[in-house]
PDB file of C-alpha atoms in Angstrom:
ATOM      1  CA  UNK A   1    -171.850 -38.612  58.847  1.00  0.00           C
ATOM      2  CA  UNK A   2    -170.379 -35.255  58.222  1.00  0.00           C
ATOM      3  CA  UNK A   3    -166.905 -36.776  57.903  1.00  0.00           C
ATOM      4  CA  UNK A   4    -168.164 -39.090  55.174  1.00  0.00           C
ATOM      5  CA  UNK A   5    -169.759 -36.126  53.315  1.00  0.00           C
ATOM      6  CA  UNK A   6    -166.530 -34.117  53.696  1.00  0.00           C
ATOM      7  CA  UNK A   7    -164.459 -36.897  52.287  1.00  0.00           C
ATOM      8  CA  UNK A   8    -166.881 -37.385  49.351  1.00  0.00           C
ATOM      9  CA  UNK A   9    -166.670 -33.668  48.511  1.00  0.00           C
ATOM     10  CA  UNK A  10    -162.887 -33.750  48.528  1.00  0.00           C
ATOM     11  CA  UNK A  11    -162.883 -36.800  46.242  1.00  0.00           C
ATOM     12  CA  UNK A  12    -165.233 -35.047  43.840  1.00  0.00           C
ATOM     13  CA  UNK A  13    -162.998 -31.869  43.728  1.00  0.00           C
ATOM     14  CA  UNK A  14    -159.873 -34.065  43.240  1.00  0.00           C
ATOM     15  CA  UNK A  15    -161.600 -35.959  40.415  1.00  0.00           C
ATOM     16  CA  UNK A  16    -162.578 -32.857  38.518  1.00  0.00           C
ATOM     17  CA  UNK A  17    -159.118 -31.357  39.018  1.00  0.00           C
ATOM     18  CA  UNK A  18    -157.425 -34.345  37.546  1.00  0.00           C
ATOM     19  CA  UNK A  19    -159.907 -34.509  34.684  1.00  0.00           C
ATOM     20  CA  UNK A  20    -159.292 -30.928  33.808  1.00  0.00           C
ATOM     21  CA  UNK A  21    -155.524 -31.394  33.839  1.00  0.00           C
ATOM     22  CA  UNK A  22    -155.835 -34.403  31.552  1.00  0.00           C
ATOM     23  CA  UNK A  23    -157.975 -32.531  29.125  1.00  0.00           C
ATOM     24  CA  UNK A  24    -155.343 -29.824  28.760  1.00  0.00           C
ATOM     25  CA  UNK A  25    -152.774 -32.312  27.521  1.00  0.00           C
ATOM     26  CA  UNK A  26    -149.099 -32.537  28.553  1.00  0.00           C
ATOM     27  CA  UNK A  27    -147.530 -29.601  30.255  1.00  0.00           C
ATOM     28  CA  UNK A  28    -145.747 -27.300  27.815  1.00  0.00           C
ATOM     29  CA  UNK A  29    -141.925 -27.146  27.790  1.00  0.00           C
ATOM     30  CA  UNK A  30    -140.564 -24.523  30.069  1.00  0.00           C
ATOM     31  CA  UNK A  31    -139.734 -21.248  28.325  1.00  0.00           C
ATOM     32  CA  UNK A  32    -136.040 -20.874  27.436  1.00  0.00           C
ATOM     33  CA  UNK A  33    -134.169 -18.530  29.706  1.00  0.00           C
ATOM     34  CA  UNK A  34    -134.138 -14.902  28.475  1.00  0.00           C
ATOM     35  CA  UNK A  35    -130.694 -14.037  27.198  1.00  0.00           C
ATOM     36  CA  UNK A  36    -129.309 -10.638  28.101  1.00  0.00           C
ATOM     37  CA  UNK A  37    -128.324  -8.482  25.132  1.00  0.00           C
ATOM     38  CA  UNK A  38    -126.382  -5.286  25.567  1.00  0.00           C
ATOM     39  CA  UNK A  39    -128.208  -2.076  24.906  1.00  0.00           C
ATOM     40  CA  UNK A  40    -127.088   0.567  22.422  1.00  0.00           C
ATOM     41  CA  UNK A  41    -123.659   1.948  23.109  1.00  0.00           C
ATOM     42  CA  UNK A  42    -123.795   5.581  24.145  1.00  0.00           C
ATOM     43  CA  UNK A  43    -122.611   7.737  21.306  1.00  0.00           C
ATOM     44  CA  UNK A  44    -121.866  11.396  22.068  1.00  0.00           C
ATOM     45  CA  UNK A  45    -123.714  13.935  19.933  1.00  0.00           C
ATOM     46  CA  UNK A  46    -121.776  15.160  16.921  1.00  0.00           C
ATOM     47  CA  UNK A  47    -120.650  18.714  16.534  1.00  0.00           C
ATOM     48  CA  UNK A  48    -120.648  20.735  13.329  1.00  0.00           C
ATOM     49  CA  UNK A  49    -117.260  21.126  11.591  1.00  0.00           C
ATOM     50  CA  UNK A  50    -115.585  24.265  13.014  1.00  0.00           C
ATOM     51  CA  UNK A  51    -115.543  26.058   9.632  1.00  0.00           C
ATOM     52  CA  UNK A  52    -119.279  25.513   9.233  1.00  0.00           C
ATOM     53  CA  UNK A  53    -119.982  26.887  12.654  1.00  0.00           C
ATOM     54  CA  UNK A  54    -118.367  30.194  11.704  1.00  0.00           C
ATOM     55  CA  UNK A  55    -120.509  30.585   8.627  1.00  0.00           C
ATOM     56  CA  UNK A  56    -123.951  29.245   9.585  1.00  0.00           C
ATOM     57  CA  UNK A  57    -126.315  31.236  11.689  1.00  0.00           C
ATOM     58  CA  UNK A  58    -127.094  29.767  15.113  1.00  0.00           C
ATOM     59  CA  UNK A  59    -130.640  28.784  14.202  1.00  0.00           C
ATOM     60  CA  UNK A  60    -129.325  26.633  11.338  1.00  0.00           C
ATOM     61  CA  UNK A  61    -126.558  24.888  13.261  1.00  0.00           C
ATOM     62  CA  UNK A  62    -128.673  22.710  15.631  1.00  0.00           C
ATOM     63  CA  UNK A  63    -130.876  21.024  13.069  1.00  0.00           C
ATOM     64  CA  UNK A  64    -128.044  20.498  10.537  1.00  0.00           C
ATOM     65  CA  UNK A  65    -125.855  19.047  13.187  1.00  0.00           C
ATOM     66  CA  UNK A  66    -128.579  16.550  14.230  1.00  0.00           C
ATOM     67  CA  UNK A  67    -129.632  15.634  10.714  1.00  0.00           C
ATOM     68  CA  UNK A  68    -126.309  15.314   8.827  1.00  0.00           C
ATOM     69  CA  UNK A  69    -123.668  14.409  11.325  1.00  0.00           C
ATOM     70  CA  UNK A  70    -122.750  11.762  13.889  1.00  0.00           C
ATOM     71  CA  UNK A  71    -119.719  11.472  16.097  1.00  0.00           C
ATOM     72  CA  UNK A  72    -116.982   9.086  15.039  1.00  0.00           C
ATOM     73  CA  UNK A  73    -116.916   6.253  17.599  1.00  0.00           C
ATOM     74  CA  UNK A  74    -113.122   6.291  17.843  1.00  0.00           C
ATOM     75  CA  UNK A  75    -112.152   9.967  17.558  1.00  0.00           C
ATOM     76  CA  UNK A  76    -115.378  11.749  18.491  1.00  0.00           C
ATOM     77  CA  UNK A  77    -115.000  14.029  15.438  1.00  0.00           C
ATOM     78  CA  UNK A  78    -118.085  14.862  13.337  1.00  0.00           C
ATOM     79  CA  UNK A  79    -118.613  12.688  10.257  1.00  0.00           C
ATOM     80  CA  UNK A  80    -121.397  12.692   7.648  1.00  0.00           C
ATOM     81  CA  UNK A  81    -124.182  10.132   7.819  1.00  0.00           C
ATOM     82  CA  UNK A  82    -123.361   7.188   5.564  1.00  0.00           C
ATOM     83  CA  UNK A  83    -126.082   7.934   2.899  1.00  0.00           C
ATOM     84  CA  UNK A  84    -126.417  11.626   2.381  1.00  0.00           C
ATOM     85  CA  UNK A  85    -129.196  13.180   0.373  1.00  0.00           C
ATOM     86  CA  UNK A  86    -129.171  16.290  -1.808  1.00  0.00           C
ATOM     87  CA  UNK A  87    -131.806  18.285   0.034  1.00  0.00           C
ATOM     88  CA  UNK A  88    -132.133  18.556   3.789  1.00  0.00           C
ATOM     89  CA  UNK A  89    -135.038  20.356   5.379  1.00  0.00           C
ATOM     90  CA  UNK A  90    -135.402  21.797   8.871  1.00  0.00           C
ATOM     91  CA  UNK A  91    -138.149  20.713  11.193  1.00  0.00           C
ATOM     92  CA  UNK A  92    -141.252  22.726  10.612  1.00  0.00           C
ATOM     93  CA  UNK A  93    -142.813  24.847  13.393  1.00  0.00           C
ATOM     94  CA  UNK A  94    -146.178  23.623  14.711  1.00  0.00           C
ATOM     95  CA  UNK A  95    -149.268  24.950  12.984  1.00  0.00           C
ATOM     96  CA  UNK A  96    -150.764  26.113  16.269  1.00  0.00           C
ATOM     97  CA  UNK A  97    -148.796  27.320  19.300  1.00  0.00           C
ATOM     98  CA  UNK A  98    -150.312  26.788  22.729  1.00  0.00           C
ATOM     99  CA  UNK A  99    -147.822  29.307  24.096  1.00  0.00           C
ATOM    100  CA  UNK A 100    -145.419  31.832  22.490  1.00  0.00           C
ATOM    101  CA  UNK A 101    -142.279  30.238  21.114  1.00  0.00           C
ATOM    102  CA  UNK A 102    -139.100  30.780  23.058  1.00  0.00           C
ATOM    103  CA  UNK A 103    -137.404  32.180  19.920  1.00  0.00           C
ATOM    104  CA  UNK A 104    -138.454  33.396  16.496  1.00  0.00           C
ATOM    105  CA  UNK A 105    -135.657  31.339  14.941  1.00  0.00           C
ATOM    106  CA  UNK A 106    -137.997  28.394  14.197  1.00  0.00           C
ATOM    107  CA  UNK A 107    -139.566  30.572  11.479  1.00  0.00           C
ATOM    108  CA  UNK A 108    -136.321  31.452   9.742  1.00  0.00           C
ATOM    109  CA  UNK A 109    -134.644  28.039   9.299  1.00  0.00           C
ATOM    110  CA  UNK A 110    -133.904  27.279   5.655  1.00  0.00           C
ATOM    111  CA  UNK A 111    -133.132  24.122   3.700  1.00  0.00           C
ATOM    112  CA  UNK A 112    -129.553  22.894   2.966  1.00  0.00           C
ATOM    113  CA  UNK A 113    -128.396  21.512  -0.339  1.00  0.00           C
ATOM    114  CA  UNK A 114    -125.453  19.093  -0.102  1.00  0.00           C
ATOM    115  CA  UNK A 115    -123.644  18.658  -3.448  1.00  0.00           C
ATOM    116  CA  UNK A 116    -121.415  15.527  -3.365  1.00  0.00           C
ATOM    117  CA  UNK A 117    -121.262  13.999  -6.883  1.00  0.00           C
ATOM    118  CA  UNK A 118    -118.206  11.841  -6.164  1.00  0.00           C
ATOM    119  CA  UNK A 119    -119.557  10.374  -2.869  1.00  0.00           C
ATOM    120  CA  UNK A 120    -123.089   9.876  -4.166  1.00  0.00           C
ATOM    121  CA  UNK A 121    -122.469   8.611  -7.655  1.00  0.00           C
ATOM    122  CA  UNK A 122    -118.820   7.518  -7.677  1.00  0.00           C
ATOM    123  CA  UNK A 123    -118.439   9.316 -11.024  1.00  0.00           C
ATOM    124  CA  UNK A 124    -114.759   9.367 -12.081  1.00  0.00           C
ATOM    125  CA  UNK A 125    -113.546  12.905 -12.048  1.00  0.00           C
ATOM    126  CA  UNK A 126    -110.178  14.098 -13.240  1.00  0.00           C
ATOM    127  CA  UNK A 127    -107.749  16.969 -12.580  1.00  0.00           C
ATOM    128  CA  UNK A 128    -108.018  19.591 -15.318  1.00  0.00           C
ATOM    129  CA  UNK A 129    -104.491  20.928 -15.037  1.00  0.00           C
ATOM    130  CA  UNK A 130    -102.724  20.367 -18.383  1.00  0.00           C
ATOM    131  CA  UNK A 131     -99.535  19.128 -16.760  1.00  0.00           C
ATOM    132  CA  UNK A 132    -101.373  16.589 -14.631  1.00  0.00           C
ATOM    133  CA  UNK A 133    -102.392  14.155 -17.393  1.00  0.00           C
ATOM    134  CA  UNK A 134    -105.946  13.697 -16.137  1.00  0.00           C
ATOM    135  CA  UNK A 135    -105.056  12.318 -12.734  1.00  0.00           C
ATOM    136  CA  UNK A 136    -108.108  10.860 -10.864  1.00  0.00           C
ATOM    137  CA  UNK A 137    -109.553  13.079  -8.122  1.00  0.00           C
ATOM    138  CA  UNK A 138    -110.233  11.596  -4.695  1.00  0.00           C
ATOM    139  CA  UNK A 139    -112.452  12.800  -1.778  1.00  0.00           C
ATOM    140  CA  UNK A 140    -110.834  15.217   0.660  1.00  0.00           C
ATOM    141  CA  UNK A 141    -113.628  15.919   3.111  1.00  0.00           C
ATOM    142  CA  UNK A 142    -116.063  18.840   3.175  1.00  0.00           C
ATOM    143  CA  UNK A 143    -115.365  22.190   1.618  1.00  0.00           C
ATOM    144  CA  UNK A 144    -114.971  24.891   4.185  1.00  0.00           C
ATOM    145  CA  UNK A 145    -117.326  27.431   2.599  1.00  0.00           C
ATOM    146  CA  UNK A 146    -121.057  27.209   3.006  1.00  0.00           C
ATOM    147  CA  UNK A 147    -122.872  29.394   0.410  1.00  0.00           C
ATOM    148  CA  UNK A 148    -126.159  31.186   0.976  1.00  0.00           C
ATOM    149  CA  UNK A 149    -128.207  30.903  -2.271  1.00  0.00           C
ATOM    150  CA  UNK A 150    -131.211  32.979  -3.283  1.00  0.00           C
ATOM    151  CA  UNK A 151    -133.936  30.868  -4.926  1.00  0.00           C
ATOM    152  CA  UNK A 152    -137.104  32.068  -6.634  1.00  0.00           C
ATOM    153  CA  UNK A 153    -139.084  31.672  -3.355  1.00  0.00           C
ATOM    154  CA  UNK A 154    -136.520  31.998  -0.613  1.00  0.00           C
ATOM    155  CA  UNK A 155    -133.019  31.277   0.594  1.00  0.00           C
ATOM    156  CA  UNK A 156    -131.182  28.023   1.133  1.00  0.00           C
ATOM    157  CA  UNK A 157    -127.598  27.121   2.195  1.00  0.00           C
ATOM    158  CA  UNK A 158    -125.377  25.093  -0.061  1.00  0.00           C
ATOM    159  CA  UNK A 159    -122.392  22.893   0.946  1.00  0.00           C
ATOM    160  CA  UNK A 160    -120.135  20.633  -1.056  1.00  0.00           C
ATOM    161  CA  UNK A 161    -117.298  18.144  -0.936  1.00  0.00           C
ATOM    162  CA  UNK A 162    -113.606  18.848  -1.572  1.00  0.00           C
ATOM    163  CA  UNK A 163    -111.897  16.858  -4.257  1.00  0.00           C
ATOM    164  CA  UNK A 164    -108.124  16.461  -4.390  1.00  0.00           C
ATOM    165  CA  UNK A 165    -105.542  15.633  -7.046  1.00  0.00           C
ATOM    166  CA  UNK A 166    -102.784  13.988  -5.187  1.00  0.00           C
ATOM    167  CA  UNK A 167    -100.521  14.049  -8.257  1.00  0.00           C
ATOM    168  CA  UNK A 168    -100.717  17.827  -8.872  1.00  0.00           C
ATOM    169  CA  UNK A 169    -101.409  18.716  -5.145  1.00  0.00           C
ATOM    170  CA  UNK A 170    -104.542  20.744  -6.039  1.00  0.00           C
ATOM    171  CA  UNK A 171    -107.982  20.727  -4.580  1.00  0.00           C
ATOM    172  CA  UNK A 172    -111.377  21.590  -6.126  1.00  0.00           C
ATOM    173  CA  UNK A 173    -114.779  22.235  -4.573  1.00  0.00           C
ATOM    174  CA  UNK A 174    -117.233  19.997  -6.294  1.00  0.00           C
ATOM    175  CA  UNK A 175    -119.478  22.932  -7.338  1.00  0.00           C
ATOM    176  CA  UNK A 176    -116.624  24.496  -9.379  1.00  0.00           C
ATOM    177  CA  UNK A 177    -116.997  24.686 -13.134  1.00  0.00           C
ATOM    178  CA  UNK A 178    -113.949  22.394 -13.570  1.00  0.00           C
ATOM    179  CA  UNK A 179    -116.017  19.625 -11.920  1.00  0.00           C
ATOM    180  CA  UNK A 180    -119.468  20.521 -13.118  1.00  0.00           C
ATOM    181  CA  UNK A 181    -118.177  20.505 -16.702  1.00  0.00           C
ATOM    182  CA  UNK A 182    -117.138  16.835 -16.392  1.00  0.00           C
ATOM    183  CA  UNK A 183    -120.665  15.646 -15.609  1.00  0.00           C
ATOM    184  CA  UNK A 184    -123.095  14.331 -18.160  1.00  0.00           C
ATOM    185  CA  UNK A 185    -126.290  16.330 -18.685  1.00  0.00           C
ATOM    186  CA  UNK A 186    -128.410  14.024 -16.504  1.00  0.00           C
ATOM    187  CA  UNK A 187    -126.209  14.524 -13.434  1.00  0.00           C
ATOM    188  CA  UNK A 188    -125.337  18.144 -14.223  1.00  0.00           C
ATOM    189  CA  UNK A 189    -128.935  19.290 -14.198  1.00  0.00           C
ATOM    190  CA  UNK A 190    -129.365  18.136 -10.609  1.00  0.00           C
ATOM    191  CA  UNK A 191    -127.119  21.082  -9.512  1.00  0.00           C
ATOM    192  CA  UNK A 192    -129.681  23.791  -8.805  1.00  0.00           C
ATOM    193  CA  UNK A 193    -127.733  27.018  -8.810  1.00  0.00           C
ATOM    194  CA  UNK A 194    -125.593  29.405 -10.866  1.00  0.00           C
ATOM    195  CA  UNK A 195    -122.881  30.434  -8.473  1.00  0.00           C
ATOM    196  CA  UNK A 196    -121.071  33.797  -8.676  1.00  0.00           C
ATOM    197  CA  UNK A 197    -118.143  35.119  -6.785  1.00  0.00           C
ATOM    198  CA  UNK A 198    -120.227  37.620  -4.894  1.00  0.00           C
TER     199      UNK A 198
END
């Protein structure tokens, strides 16, 4: 008697199991195997150009290095990010400190203005030497000098590109009057400072 009841219960369970499987439809296709993709290649952090290191205070160097530069994959030398902007701003200190900052430097970081008319606009610029016959200037890297500029509400640093006349063997910083004077008014007005020799 109990054997008959046990078999009946097993048949009922089997029936409902098969009915539930049929209601779900055909089994889905197995998921495709996950393909392995390589992770990002380690790239060493970029360093600032040596001549910038000598001129920028230590509290400016770290954020400028991380914001503007990356290490060349082949040589490891610092190179500018591919799409530079004019203005670069340091990270701002938090509004509220839960503990005293390790250094007061976070309060003294200042913006950087990067003037690169040839790189950013591809404006044709010419050598101004009379004997050169308006030879086209080409990019020659970053100018070694970083200027500290006093604005109406604070200080900022200014850097620029170096432009070279390969015919006359002369180089110009892009903030020089010889270069600024070749720009139309719309581009010229984006240069924010009047530079002096002192």
